Short mmCIF file of C-alpha atoms in Angstrom, two decimals:
data_model
loop_
_atom_site.label_atom_id
_atom_site.label_comp_id
_atom_site.label_asym_id
_atom_site.label_seq_id
_atom_site.Cartn_x
_atom_site.Cartn_y
_atom_site.Cartn_z
CA UNK A 1 78.11 -53.76 57.09
CA UNK A 2 74.96 -52.10 58.68
CA UNK A 3 75.71 -49.00 56.64
CA UNK A 4 75.81 -51.29 53.32
CA UNK A 5 72.47 -52.96 54.38
CA UNK A 6 70.68 -49.73 55.02
CA UNK A 7 71.88 -48.22 51.80
CA UNK A 8 70.68 -51.49 49.98
CA UNK A 9 67.38 -51.28 51.48
CA UNK A 10 66.74 -47.46 50.70
CA UNK A 11 67.81 -48.34 47.09
CA UNK A 12 65.26 -51.30 46.96
CA UNK A 13 62.73 -49.05 48.55
CA UNK A 14 63.38 -46.33 45.98
CA UNK A 15 63.11 -48.85 43.51
CA UNK A 16 59.94 -50.26 44.63
CA UNK A 17 58.66 -46.93 44.85
CA UNK A 18 59.72 -46.16 41.45
CA UNK A 19 58.02 -49.19 40.26
CA UNK A 20 54.71 -48.33 42.22
CA UNK A 21 54.85 -45.22 40.70
CA UNK A 22 55.47 -46.45 37.02
CA UNK A 23 52.54 -48.69 37.75
CA UNK A 24 50.64 -45.81 39.01
CA UNK A 25 51.02 -43.89 36.30
CA UNK A 26 50.61 -46.52 33.44
CA UNK A 27 47.41 -48.21 34.99
CA UNK A 28 45.91 -46.09 37.80
CA UNK A 29 46.83 -42.55 36.75
CA UNK A 30 44.88 -42.54 33.35
CA UNK A 31 41.66 -43.68 34.93
CA UNK A 32 42.14 -41.31 37.59
CA UNK A 33 42.50 -38.41 35.02
CA UNK A 34 39.79 -39.72 32.75
CA UNK A 35 37.37 -39.69 35.82
CA UNK A 36 38.59 -36.26 37.39
CA UNK A 37 38.26 -34.65 33.68
CA UNK A 38 34.76 -36.44 32.92
CA UNK A 39 33.75 -35.30 36.70
CA UNK A 40 34.67 -31.96 36.27
CA UNK A 41 33.20 -31.47 32.73
CA UNK A 42 29.75 -32.88 34.10
CA UNK A 43 30.14 -30.55 36.97
CA UNK A 44 30.78 -27.64 34.64
CA UNK A 45 27.52 -28.90 32.65
CA UNK A 46 25.41 -29.07 35.68
CA UNK A 47 26.34 -25.49 36.60
CA UNK A 48 25.74 -24.23 33.04
CA UNK A 49 22.32 -25.94 32.99
CA UNK A 50 21.53 -24.02 36.50
CA UNK A 51 22.75 -20.67 34.69
CA UNK A 52 20.56 -21.44 31.69
CA UNK A 53 17.49 -22.55 33.81
CA UNK A 54 17.78 -19.45 36.05
CA UNK A 55 17.96 -17.25 32.88
CA UNK A 56 15.08 -18.90 31.09
CA UNK A 57 12.61 -20.10 33.89
CA UNK A 58 10.58 -17.16 33.87
CA UNK A 59 8.89 -16.41 30.76
CA UNK A 60 7.48 -13.11 32.01
CA UNK A 61 9.80 -10.34 30.27
CA UNK A 62 8.84 -7.97 33.12
CA UNK A 63 10.81 -10.31 35.42
CA UNK A 64 13.88 -10.46 33.25
CA UNK A 65 17.00 -8.43 33.65
CA UNK A 66 15.99 -4.71 33.50
CA UNK A 67 18.94 -4.08 31.53
CA UNK A 68 17.80 -6.14 28.93
CA UNK A 69 16.04 -3.68 26.29
CA UNK A 70 13.74 -2.19 29.18
CA UNK A 71 10.61 -0.80 27.47
CA UNK A 72 11.29 2.74 28.86
CA UNK A 73 14.36 2.93 26.55
CA UNK A 74 12.44 1.51 23.53
CA UNK A 75 11.02 3.64 20.78
CA UNK A 76 7.51 1.81 21.41
CA UNK A 77 6.46 1.07 25.00
CA UNK A 78 6.41 -2.62 24.86
CA UNK A 79 8.69 -5.66 25.37
CA UNK A 80 10.69 -6.95 22.71
CA UNK A 81 9.65 -10.35 21.10
CA UNK A 82 11.94 -12.69 22.67
CA UNK A 83 14.02 -13.60 19.50
CA UNK A 84 14.65 -9.86 18.80
CA UNK A 85 17.33 -8.98 21.16
CA UNK A 86 16.31 -10.92 24.49
CA UNK A 87 17.44 -14.01 23.37
CA UNK A 88 20.84 -12.51 22.62
CA UNK A 89 21.06 -10.88 25.84
CA UNK A 90 20.26 -14.13 27.51
CA UNK A 91 22.83 -15.81 25.48
CA UNK A 92 25.55 -13.26 26.57
CA UNK A 93 24.53 -13.58 29.99
CA UNK A 94 24.64 -17.34 30.01
CA UNK A 95 28.04 -17.19 28.37
CA UNK A 96 29.46 -14.84 31.06
CA UNK A 97 27.50 -16.36 33.90
CA UNK A 98 28.58 -19.95 32.71
CA UNK A 99 32.02 -18.81 32.16
CA UNK A 100 32.23 -17.38 35.80
CA UNK A 101 30.81 -20.57 37.45
CA UNK A 102 33.33 -22.76 35.37
CA UNK A 103 36.19 -20.78 36.35
CA UNK A 104 34.99 -20.74 40.15
CA UNK A 105 34.55 -24.61 39.86
CA UNK A 106 38.10 -24.91 38.43
CA UNK A 107 39.54 -22.62 41.33
CA UNK A 108 37.55 -24.68 43.91
CA UNK A 109 38.74 -28.15 42.53
CA UNK A 110 42.19 -26.86 42.37
CA UNK A 111 42.17 -25.54 45.74
CA UNK A 112 40.90 -28.71 47.15
CA UNK A 113 43.54 -30.84 45.25
CA UNK A 114 46.12 -28.57 46.41
CA UNK A 115 45.24 -28.63 50.08
CA UNK A 116 44.57 -32.41 50.43
CA UNK A 117 47.41 -33.65 48.34
CA UNK A 118 50.03 -31.21 48.58
CA UNK A 119 49.85 -28.54 51.62
CA UNK A 120 48.03 -30.40 54.02
CA UNK A 121 47.98 -34.43 53.01
CA UNK A 122 46.25 -36.72 55.39
CA UNK A 123 48.87 -39.32 54.02
CA UNK A 124 52.77 -39.16 53.20
CA UNK A 125 53.22 -36.80 50.38
CA UNK A 126 55.14 -39.85 48.76
CA UNK A 127 51.68 -41.15 48.40
CA UNK A 128 49.44 -37.99 47.81
CA UNK A 129 51.66 -36.11 45.42
CA UNK A 130 51.45 -38.64 42.56
CA UNK A 131 47.87 -38.59 43.06
CA UNK A 132 47.61 -34.80 43.32
CA UNK A 133 49.49 -34.58 40.00
CA UNK A 134 47.34 -36.77 38.15
CA UNK A 135 44.19 -35.15 39.64
CA UNK A 136 45.49 -31.83 38.55
CA UNK A 137 46.14 -33.24 35.10
CA UNK A 138 42.62 -34.32 34.94
CA UNK A 139 41.50 -31.26 36.26
CA UNK A 140 43.43 -29.35 33.52
CA UNK A 141 42.16 -31.80 30.86
CA UNK A 142 38.63 -31.63 32.05
CA UNK A 143 38.95 -27.66 32.11
CA UNK A 144 39.77 -27.71 28.24
CA UNK A 145 37.29 -30.13 27.43
CA UNK A 146 34.61 -28.23 29.26
CA UNK A 147 35.65 -25.03 27.60
CA UNK A 148 35.39 -26.61 24.28
CA UNK A 149 32.22 -28.23 24.96
CA UNK A 150 30.56 -25.06 26.23
CA UNK A 151 31.92 -23.17 23.32
CA UNK A 152 30.24 -25.69 21.01
CA UNK A 153 27.13 -25.63 23.09
CA UNK A 154 26.96 -21.56 23.03
CA UNK A 155 27.63 -21.73 19.00
CA UNK A 156 24.77 -24.04 18.74
CA UNK A 157 22.59 -21.96 21.24
CA UNK A 158 23.27 -18.89 18.91
CA UNK A 159 22.50 -20.93 15.77
CA UNK A 160 19.16 -21.82 17.24
CA UNK A 161 18.49 -18.21 18.30
CA UNK A 162 19.40 -17.14 14.51
CA UNK A 163 17.23 -19.90 12.93
CA UNK A 164 14.31 -18.97 15.50
CA UNK A 165 14.62 -15.27 14.55
CA UNK A 166 14.64 -16.17 10.67
CA UNK A 167 11.40 -18.07 11.34
CA UNK A 168 10.03 -15.21 13.52
CA UNK A 169 10.87 -12.64 10.62
CA UNK A 170 9.36 -15.18 8.07
CA UNK A 171 6.29 -15.32 10.00
CA UNK A 172 6.02 -11.78 10.37
CA UNK A 173 6.54 -11.15 6.68
CA UNK A 174 3.72 -13.74 6.05
CA UNK A 175 1.40 -12.38 8.60
CA UNK A 176 1.77 -8.89 7.42
CA UNK A 177 1.17 -10.00 3.73
CA UNK A 178 -1.89 -12.02 4.62
CA UNK A 179 -3.29 -9.03 6.74
CA UNK A 180 -2.56 -6.67 3.92
CA UNK A 181 -4.10 -8.95 1.25
CA UNK A 182 -7.30 -9.66 3.07
CA UNK A 183 -7.75 -6.11 3.92
CA UNK A 184 -7.19 -5.34 0.09
CA UNK A 185 -9.89 -8.11 -0.48
CA UNK A 186 -12.29 -6.12 1.83
CA UNK A 187 -11.45 -3.01 -0.11
CA UNK A 188 -9.56 -1.49 2.82
CA UNK A 189 -6.75 0.39 1.43
CA UNK A 190 -5.85 2.81 4.02
CA UNK A 191 -7.93 4.57 6.88
CA UNK A 192 -8.68 8.52 7.09
CA UNK A 193 -8.53 10.64 10.08
CA UNK A 194 -11.66 12.18 10.89
CA UNK A 195 -10.08 15.27 12.42
CA UNK A 196 -6.81 15.96 9.94
CA UNK A 197 -8.09 14.01 7.13
CA UNK A 198 -4.89 12.22 6.40
CA UNK A 199 -4.93 8.99 4.67
CA UNK A 200 -2.88 6.67 6.84
CA UNK A 201 -1.79 2.98 6.30
CA UNK A 202 -2.32 2.09 9.98
CA UNK A 203 -3.39 3.77 13.02
CA UNK A 204 -1.51 4.06 16.37
CA UNK A 205 -3.33 2.18 19.24
CA UNK A 206 -3.18 2.88 23.01
CA UNK A 207 -3.55 0.25 25.84
CA UNK A 208 -6.78 -0.32 27.13
CA UNK A 209 -5.45 -1.77 30.55
CA UNK A 210 -6.77 0.00 33.58
CA UNK A 211 -4.44 2.99 34.58
CA UNK A 212 -2.50 2.50 31.15
CA UNK A 213 -2.87 4.83 28.43
CA UNK A 214 0.46 3.98 26.54
CA UNK A 215 0.32 4.68 22.73
CA UNK A 216 1.83 2.17 20.55
CA UNK A 217 2.58 3.94 17.24
CA UNK A 218 2.70 0.48 15.10
CA UNK A 219 1.31 -2.81 16.76
CA UNK A 220 1.74 -5.00 13.68
CA UNK A 221 3.86 -8.09 13.84
CA UNK A 222 7.62 -6.89 14.33
CA UNK A 223 10.23 -6.96 17.01
CA UNK A 224 7.76 -6.34 19.72
CA UNK A 225 5.74 -9.30 18.94
CA UNK A 226 4.45 -11.67 16.44
CA UNK A 227 0.68 -12.49 17.42
CA UNK A 228 0.77 -10.60 20.65
CA UNK A 229 2.81 -7.78 22.04
CA UNK A 230 3.18 -7.04 25.73
CA UNK A 231 2.81 -3.45 26.70
CA UNK A 232 5.09 -1.93 29.28
CA UNK A 233 2.28 -2.35 31.90
CA UNK A 234 2.35 -6.24 31.22
CA UNK A 235 -0.83 -6.29 29.23
CA UNK A 236 -1.05 -8.14 25.83
CA UNK A 237 -2.08 -6.64 22.64
CA UNK A 238 -3.01 -7.98 19.39
CA UNK A 239 -0.84 -7.31 16.62
CA UNK A 240 -3.37 -7.61 13.68
CA UNK A 241 -6.75 -6.25 12.48
CA UNK A 242 -7.57 -9.98 12.01
CA UNK A 243 -6.41 -10.79 15.61
CA UNK A 244 -8.85 -7.99 17.09
CA UNK A 245 -6.37 -5.03 17.09
CA UNK A 246 -9.46 -2.81 15.88
CA UNK A 247 -11.04 -3.27 19.29
CA UNK A 248 -8.26 -1.21 20.91
CA UNK A 249 -8.57 2.61 21.02
CA UNK A 250 -7.11 4.01 17.80
CA UNK A 251 -5.37 7.34 17.05
CA UNK A 252 -4.10 9.15 14.06
CA UNK A 253 -0.42 8.94 13.87
CA UNK A 254 -0.20 12.41 12.35
CA UNK A 255 -2.58 14.44 14.81
CA UNK A 256 -2.48 11.74 17.39
CA UNK A 257 -6.50 12.44 17.87
CA UNK A 258 -8.78 9.56 18.48
CA UNK A 259 -10.21 8.11 15.30
CA UNK A 260 -13.58 6.22 14.97
CA UNK A 261 -14.31 3.03 16.73
CA UNK A 262 -13.14 -0.19 15.05
CA UNK A 263 -11.17 1.85 12.66
CA UNK A 264 -9.70 -0.39 9.91
CA UNK A 265 -12.00 -3.30 10.31
CA UNK A 266 -14.26 -2.19 7.32
CA UNK A 267 -13.58 -0.34 4.24
CA UNK A 268 -14.28 3.39 4.26
CA UNK A 269 -16.41 5.68 1.97
CA UNK A 270 -15.62 9.55 1.94
CA UNK A 271 -18.67 11.58 1.46
CA UNK A 272 -17.63 15.51 1.64
CA UNK A 273 -20.52 18.13 1.45
CA UNK A 274 -19.85 21.06 -0.71
CA UNK A 275 -21.43 24.28 -0.78
CA UNK A 276 -21.57 28.04 0.00
CA UNK A 277 -22.18 29.27 3.71
CA UNK A 278 -25.83 28.74 4.85
CA UNK A 279 -26.65 26.52 1.82
CA UNK A 280 -28.04 23.98 4.15
CA UNK A 281 -25.26 21.37 4.17
CA UNK A 282 -25.35 20.77 7.95
CA UNK A 283 -28.99 20.33 8.03
CA UNK A 284 -28.87 17.84 4.89
CA UNK A 285 -26.35 15.81 6.60
CA UNK A 286 -28.48 15.55 9.90
CA UNK A 287 -31.22 14.45 7.78
CA UNK A 288 -29.04 11.90 5.91
CA UNK A 289 -27.77 10.51 9.22
CA UNK A 290 -31.36 10.49 10.69
CA UNK A 291 -32.55 8.71 7.65
CA UNK A 292 -30.02 5.87 8.14
CA UNK A 293 -30.49 5.59 11.86
CA UNK A 294 -34.28 5.47 11.46
CA UNK A 295 -34.05 2.77 8.77
CA UNK A 296 -31.69 0.91 11.22
CA UNK A 297 -34.39 0.82 13.89
CA UNK A 298 -36.92 -0.16 11.33
CA UNK A 299 -34.42 -2.86 10.20
CA UNK A 300 -34.25 -1.57 6.75
CA UNK A 301 -30.61 -1.29 6.74
CA UNK A 302 -27.90 -2.01 9.49
CA UNK A 303 -26.45 1.25 10.67
CA UNK A 304 -24.67 2.44 13.61
CA UNK A 305 -22.77 5.53 14.85
CA UNK A 306 -19.13 4.81 14.75
CA UNK A 307 -17.70 6.84 17.73
CA UNK A 308 -18.82 8.84 20.63
CA UNK A 309 -18.28 12.34 19.11
CA UNK A 310 -20.54 11.35 16.25
CA UNK A 311 -23.09 10.14 18.58
CA UNK A 312 -22.96 13.48 20.63
CA UNK A 313 -23.37 15.48 17.51
CA UNK A 314 -26.18 13.48 16.16
CA UNK A 315 -28.21 13.70 19.29
CA UNK A 316 -28.03 17.45 19.02
CA UNK A 317 -28.79 17.76 15.29
CA UNK A 318 -31.61 15.56 15.36
CA UNK A 319 -33.15 17.39 18.45
CA UNK A 320 -32.95 20.50 16.38
CA UNK A 321 -34.66 18.97 13.44
CA UNK A 322 -37.29 17.60 15.58
CA UNK A 323 -37.99 21.02 17.05
CA UNK A 324 -38.35 22.46 13.29
CA UNK A 325 -35.38 24.59 13.96
CA UNK A 326 -32.37 25.74 11.78
CA UNK A 327 -29.30 23.66 12.28
CA UNK A 328 -26.32 25.84 12.89
CA UNK A 329 -23.92 26.14 10.11
CA UNK A 330 -20.41 24.77 10.54
CA UNK A 331 -17.74 27.07 11.92
CA UNK A 332 -14.58 28.07 10.36
CA UNK A 333 -12.17 25.63 12.29
CA UNK A 334 -11.66 22.14 10.80
CA UNK A 335 -14.70 19.97 11.13
CA UNK A 336 -14.78 16.47 12.43
CA UNK A 337 -16.08 13.93 10.30
CA UNK A 338 -19.52 12.27 11.17
CA UNK A 339 -18.83 8.82 11.13
CA UNK A 340 -21.30 5.61 10.89
CA UNK A 341 -21.26 2.03 9.97
CA UNK A 342 -23.62 1.16 7.20
CA UNK A 343 -24.43 -2.42 6.17
CA UNK A 344 -23.47 -5.67 7.60
CA UNK A 345 -21.12 -8.46 7.17
CA UNK A 346 -18.47 -8.16 4.42
CA UNK A 347 -20.56 -5.30 2.70
CA UNK A 348 -20.52 -3.12 5.98
CA UNK A 349 -18.61 0.06 5.42
CA UNK A 350 -17.48 3.08 7.24
CA UNK A 351 -19.07 6.34 6.15
CA UNK A 352 -17.36 9.61 6.64
CA UNK A 353 -19.43 12.40 6.16
CA UNK A 354 -17.26 15.78 6.13
CA UNK A 355 -19.03 18.99 6.63
CA UNK A 356 -16.91 21.76 5.72
CA UNK A 357 -17.38 25.66 6.19
CA UNK A 358 -18.50 27.35 3.11
CA UNK A 359 -15.90 29.86 3.46
CA UNK A 360 -13.36 27.22 2.80
CA UNK A 361 -14.31 26.86 -0.95
CA UNK A 362 -14.09 30.64 -1.63
CA UNK A 363 -10.94 31.46 0.24
CA UNK A 364 -7.72 30.15 -1.95
CA UNK A 365 -5.55 29.85 1.36
CA UNK A 366 -8.21 27.66 3.05
CA UNK A 367 -8.85 24.98 0.44
CA UNK A 368 -5.46 22.98 0.97
CA UNK A 369 -6.97 21.96 4.37
CA UNK A 370 -9.60 19.95 2.47
CA UNK A 371 -7.36 16.85 2.42
CA UNK A 372 -10.29 14.41 2.33
CA UNK A 373 -11.29 15.22 -0.91
CA UNK A 374 -8.53 13.53 -2.44
CA UNK A 375 -9.99 10.03 -1.55
CA UNK A 376 -13.66 10.85 -2.11
CA UNK A 377 -15.54 8.93 -4.97
CA UNK A 378 -18.98 10.46 -3.97
CA UNK A 379 -19.45 14.04 -3.30
CA UNK A 380 -22.66 16.08 -2.30
CA UNK A 381 -22.98 19.56 -3.83
CA UNK A 382 -25.62 21.60 -1.94
CA UNK A 383 -27.03 24.43 -4.06
CA UNK A 384 -29.14 27.08 -2.51
CA UNK A 385 -31.57 28.53 -5.06
CA UNK A 386 -32.10 31.48 -2.75
CA UNK A 387 -28.51 32.39 -3.87
CA UNK A 388 -29.34 32.64 -7.34
CA UNK A 389 -30.73 35.83 -8.50
CA UNK A 390 -32.93 34.30 -11.52
CA UNK A 391 -34.69 32.60 -8.44
CA UNK A 392 -35.47 35.85 -6.52
CA UNK A 393 -36.86 37.42 -9.52
CA UNK A 394 -39.27 34.77 -9.90
CA UNK A 395 -40.83 35.60 -6.47
CA UNK A 396 -43.48 38.05 -6.10
CA UNK A 397 -42.91 40.87 -3.47
CA UNK A 398 -45.09 39.40 -0.90
CA UNK A 399 -43.13 35.94 -0.83
CA UNK A 400 -39.92 37.70 -1.06
CA UNK A 401 -40.56 39.63 1.94
CA UNK A 402 -41.75 36.47 3.80
CA UNK A 403 -38.36 34.94 3.34
CA UNK A 404 -35.59 35.29 6.03
CA UNK A 405 -32.79 36.19 3.69
CA UNK A 406 -30.18 35.99 6.43
CA UNK A 407 -30.35 31.95 6.02
CA UNK A 408 -29.65 32.42 2.31
CA UNK A 409 -26.08 31.89 0.82
CA UNK A 410 -24.30 34.78 -0.09
CA UNK A 411 -21.91 33.32 -2.56
CA UNK A 412 -23.07 32.27 -6.02
CA UNK A 413 -23.10 28.35 -6.51
CA UNK A 414 -20.89 28.66 -9.61
CA UNK A 415 -18.11 30.29 -7.71
CA UNK A 416 -18.12 27.64 -4.99
CA UNK A 417 -17.89 24.76 -7.58
CA UNK A 418 -15.44 26.41 -9.54
CA UNK A 419 -13.09 26.75 -6.49
CA UNK A 420 -13.93 23.27 -5.43
CA UNK A 421 -12.66 21.92 -8.63
CA UNK A 422 -9.76 23.61 -8.74
CA UNK A 423 -9.08 22.24 -5.41
CA UNK A 424 -9.69 18.94 -6.55
CA UNK A 425 -7.50 19.20 -9.53
CA UNK A 426 -4.61 20.63 -7.39
CA UNK A 427 -4.81 17.75 -4.93
CA UNK A 428 -4.80 15.31 -7.90
CA UNK A 429 -8.19 13.65 -7.34
CA UNK A 430 -9.59 11.97 -10.19
CA UNK A 431 -12.92 13.62 -10.53
CA UNK A 432 -13.92 11.41 -13.82
CA UNK A 433 -14.16 8.57 -11.39
CA UNK A 434 -16.27 10.46 -8.85
CA UNK A 435 -19.95 10.46 -8.67
CA UNK A 436 -21.70 14.00 -7.74
CA UNK A 437 -24.82 14.51 -6.16
CA UNK A 438 -26.33 17.95 -6.57
CA UNK A 439 -29.14 18.58 -4.05
CA UNK A 440 -31.03 21.74 -4.54
CA UNK A 441 -31.84 22.52 -0.86
CA UNK A 442 -34.93 24.20 1.03
CA UNK A 443 -37.08 22.95 -1.46
CA UNK A 444 -39.87 22.65 1.30
CA UNK A 445 -40.17 26.44 0.75
CA UNK A 446 -41.17 26.15 -2.77
CA UNK A 447 -44.62 24.73 -2.32
CA UNK A 448 -45.44 27.52 -0.07
CA UNK A 449 -44.08 29.90 -2.61
CA UNK A 450 -45.82 28.17 -5.74
CA UNK A 451 -42.85 28.71 -7.90
CA UNK A 452 -42.63 25.33 -9.93
CA UNK A 453 -42.94 21.60 -9.55
CA UNK A 454 -39.84 21.44 -7.95
CA UNK A 455 -40.79 18.57 -5.43
CA UNK A 456 -40.76 16.33 -8.35
CA UNK A 457 -38.47 13.17 -7.79
CA UNK A 458 -37.46 13.15 -11.41
CA UNK A 459 -33.73 14.19 -11.75
CA UNK A 460 -34.14 15.19 -15.13
CA UNK A 461 -36.83 17.55 -14.15
CA UNK A 462 -34.49 19.12 -11.59
CA UNK A 463 -31.77 19.46 -14.15
CA UNK A 464 -34.14 21.34 -16.57
CA UNK A 465 -35.37 23.71 -13.76
CA UNK A 466 -32.04 24.56 -12.88
CA UNK A 467 -31.08 25.22 -16.59
CA UNK A 468 -34.01 26.65 -18.06
CA UNK A 469 -35.81 28.76 -15.05
CA UNK A 470 -32.61 29.66 -13.12
CA UNK A 471 -30.20 29.88 -15.96
CA UNK A 472 -27.57 27.69 -14.49
CA UNK A 473 -26.72 25.77 -17.79
CA UNK A 474 -23.31 26.52 -17.76
CA UNK A 475 -22.78 25.31 -14.24
CA UNK A 476 -24.69 22.12 -14.90
CA UNK A 477 -22.47 21.52 -18.06
CA UNK A 478 -19.40 22.01 -16.02
CA UNK A 479 -20.49 19.71 -13.38
CA UNK A 480 -21.18 17.09 -16.24
CA UNK A 481 -17.83 17.63 -17.76
CA UNK A 482 -15.61 17.39 -14.38
CA UNK A 483 -17.35 14.25 -12.88
CA UNK A 484 -17.99 10.80 -14.16
CA UNK A 485 -21.80 10.79 -13.06
CA UNK A 486 -24.01 13.66 -11.91
CA UNK A 487 -27.45 13.37 -10.39
CA UNK A 488 -29.66 16.43 -9.66
CA UNK A 489 -32.58 16.30 -6.87
CA UNK A 490 -34.68 18.78 -4.85
CA UNK A 491 -34.22 18.05 -1.19
CA UNK A 492 -35.87 19.34 1.91
CA UNK A 493 -33.97 18.35 5.07
CA UNK A 494 -37.21 18.46 7.36
CA UNK A 495 -39.34 16.01 9.32
CA UNK A 496 -42.81 14.80 8.13
CA UNK A 497 -45.49 14.83 10.83
CA UNK A 498 -44.84 11.17 11.78
CA UNK A 499 -41.24 12.04 12.61
CA UNK A 500 -39.48 10.53 9.47
CA UNK A 501 -37.33 12.66 7.47
CA UNK A 502 -38.64 13.89 3.91
CA UNK A 503 -38.71 11.11 1.26
CA UNK A 504 -36.55 13.23 -0.91
CA UNK A 505 -33.66 12.47 1.55
CA UNK A 506 -34.23 8.75 0.92
CA UNK A 507 -33.77 9.21 -2.64
CA UNK A 508 -30.80 11.31 -2.32
CA UNK A 509 -29.10 8.85 0.40
CA UNK A 510 -29.66 5.73 -1.65
CA UNK A 511 -27.97 7.31 -4.70
CA UNK A 512 -25.04 9.03 -2.84
CA UNK A 513 -24.09 6.28 -0.72
CA UNK A 514 -24.93 3.75 -3.41
CA UNK A 515 -22.22 1.22 -5.03
CA UNK A 516 -21.88 -1.80 -6.71
CA UNK A 517 -20.97 -3.58 -3.34
CA UNK A 518 -23.29 -1.51 -1.20
CA UNK A 519 -25.76 -3.57 0.82
CA UNK A 520 -29.30 -4.30 -1.08
CA UNK A 521 -31.16 -3.29 2.13
CA UNK A 522 -30.08 0.32 1.45
CA UNK A 523 -32.07 0.50 -1.77
CA UNK A 524 -35.21 -0.07 0.53
CA UNK A 525 -34.66 3.35 2.04
CA UNK A 526 -35.70 5.30 -1.55
CA UNK A 527 -38.74 2.89 -1.55
CA UNK A 528 -39.60 2.51 1.69
CA UNK A 529 -42.48 5.36 1.92
CA UNK A 530 -43.28 6.45 -1.61
CA UNK A 531 -44.98 9.58 -1.89
CA UNK A 532 -47.01 10.99 -4.60
CA UNK A 533 -45.51 13.90 -6.63
CA UNK A 534 -47.30 17.27 -6.36
CA UNK A 535 -48.67 18.68 -9.40
CA UNK A 536 -47.35 21.79 -10.96
CA UNK A 537 -49.04 25.22 -10.02
#
C-alpha cells in the first residue's frame, strides 16, 4: 500500500512538473526568450557603437591605423581624403572588430548560461534547465537578429560612404571646373617654367611647414583632399589657386626647379629677346627692367620682381648700368627667365623676359632648346648696326678706329632672323599673331659718330634708315611678312645723368609690353619724360 501511495505521489509530482513546464513554456518562456534576445541585441549594438566611436572619434588621420593608406606608401606625400579609402578601411575594421565583439559576447553569455543553469546551478536542475534552455533559445535568436541587424547597419554604412564619395567627386569636379573657368576668364591658360621653358598646366608645390620640404605633384582637389589636403607632416595645404595655393613654393613638374613666386595667380606674357651675340640684348633687357622698376617707385605703373633669382640678377645688372659698364652677354647655357609682375588688380600680369645666347640662333642643333618661343605673342629683335657692313662703310677712319669692335656682333642680323623664324615655324608658333619689336641697339654711339638722325623716335624714320642707308630692305620685308605687326625703334640702353634710363627705352617698353588689356598706367612710361629729338647733322 505504501508503494502504491509513493507511486501515486511520484506520478502526481511528475504531472505537476509537466504542467509547470508547459505553463512555463507557454507563458513565461516566450517573454524570457524575447527579453534575452532583445538584451543581447542591445548589448551587441552598444558594443558596435563603442567600436565605431573608437574608430571615428579621432579626426586626425595621423592618429589612425597606420595600415590604412599611410602617406609614405602613397604616390603623393599626403593623407587620403577620408571618403577615398580611409572610410572603407574604417568600415572593414568596424565590421571585423564588431563581429569579433559580437562573437565574444555570444560566447560570454553562452558560457554564463551554461554554468549557472546546467553545470553549476544554484537551484535544482529541474528548475534551472528549462530556464537555461529558454535562455539559450533567446540567445540564439538574439544572435541571429543581431547579425541581421548589424549586416543591415553595415550595408547602410557602406551606402553612406558611397554617397559621400559621389558627393566628394562631384565637388571635386565642380571645384576643378570652376577654378579652370576662372583662370581662363583671367587669361591664364597654363604656366611657363622660367628654367626649362615647358608650358605646364599646373605646378607642383612643396610644403612650407618648418622642417618639411615634401613636394606635392598635384595639390588640386582629388583623392587627397577637396578644399585642403594634409601633408605627411600634418600641415594643411590649400588645393586651389583661388584658395591660396599660389602662396606655396611652386616647382616645375618637368625639371623640378623653383618657379616664380605666386605662379598661376596671374596670366603670363612671354617676351623673348632675339639677336646675335653682343647685339646688346642683355643690356637692353636690364634697361627695360630698370624702366619698369623705376616707374613703380614713382607710382607710374605697379611693378615688382617675381622671385629671388630675378631680384639678384636685377641688382647686378642695374649696378653695371649705373657704372656705365658693359653688361656681360648671356652664356651658352640655358638662361633663366627674368620675371616680374606688371600692373595691378585683374590687369596684373607675370612678364617673363627670356634672353638667350646669340649662338642658339645660328646653331641648328641648339634652337630646339628655345621652347618658350612657342607661347610668345610679343618678341624683341635686337639689331646691332655695327654688324652691318654698310654701316661701317659710312664711318670715317677716325670714328672707325675709336670703336671697340670686340663688342660688335659677328653674325649678320639677316642670318640670325632667318634662323629664328625657321625655329618658330618648326615649333608651330603662330607668327602672324605675334608682334615684333625691332630695336636698333647702341644708338647712343650715333650722336658721337654724327652718322644720321637715328635718335628720332619716329618708327618710320628708323625703318627708312635701315632700308635706305644700311640696305636691309629684304630683312625688313621678311619681318613684315612673317609677323603680324612690326615696329622699328632706335634704342640706347644707357642711363641719363639723372639716373633714369634713356627715353627710347620708355617708347620701346610701352609698345613691346602693350596689349589691349594692359594697365593704362604703362602708357605713362612712354610720355613720362618727353625728350626733344636731335636735329639731323
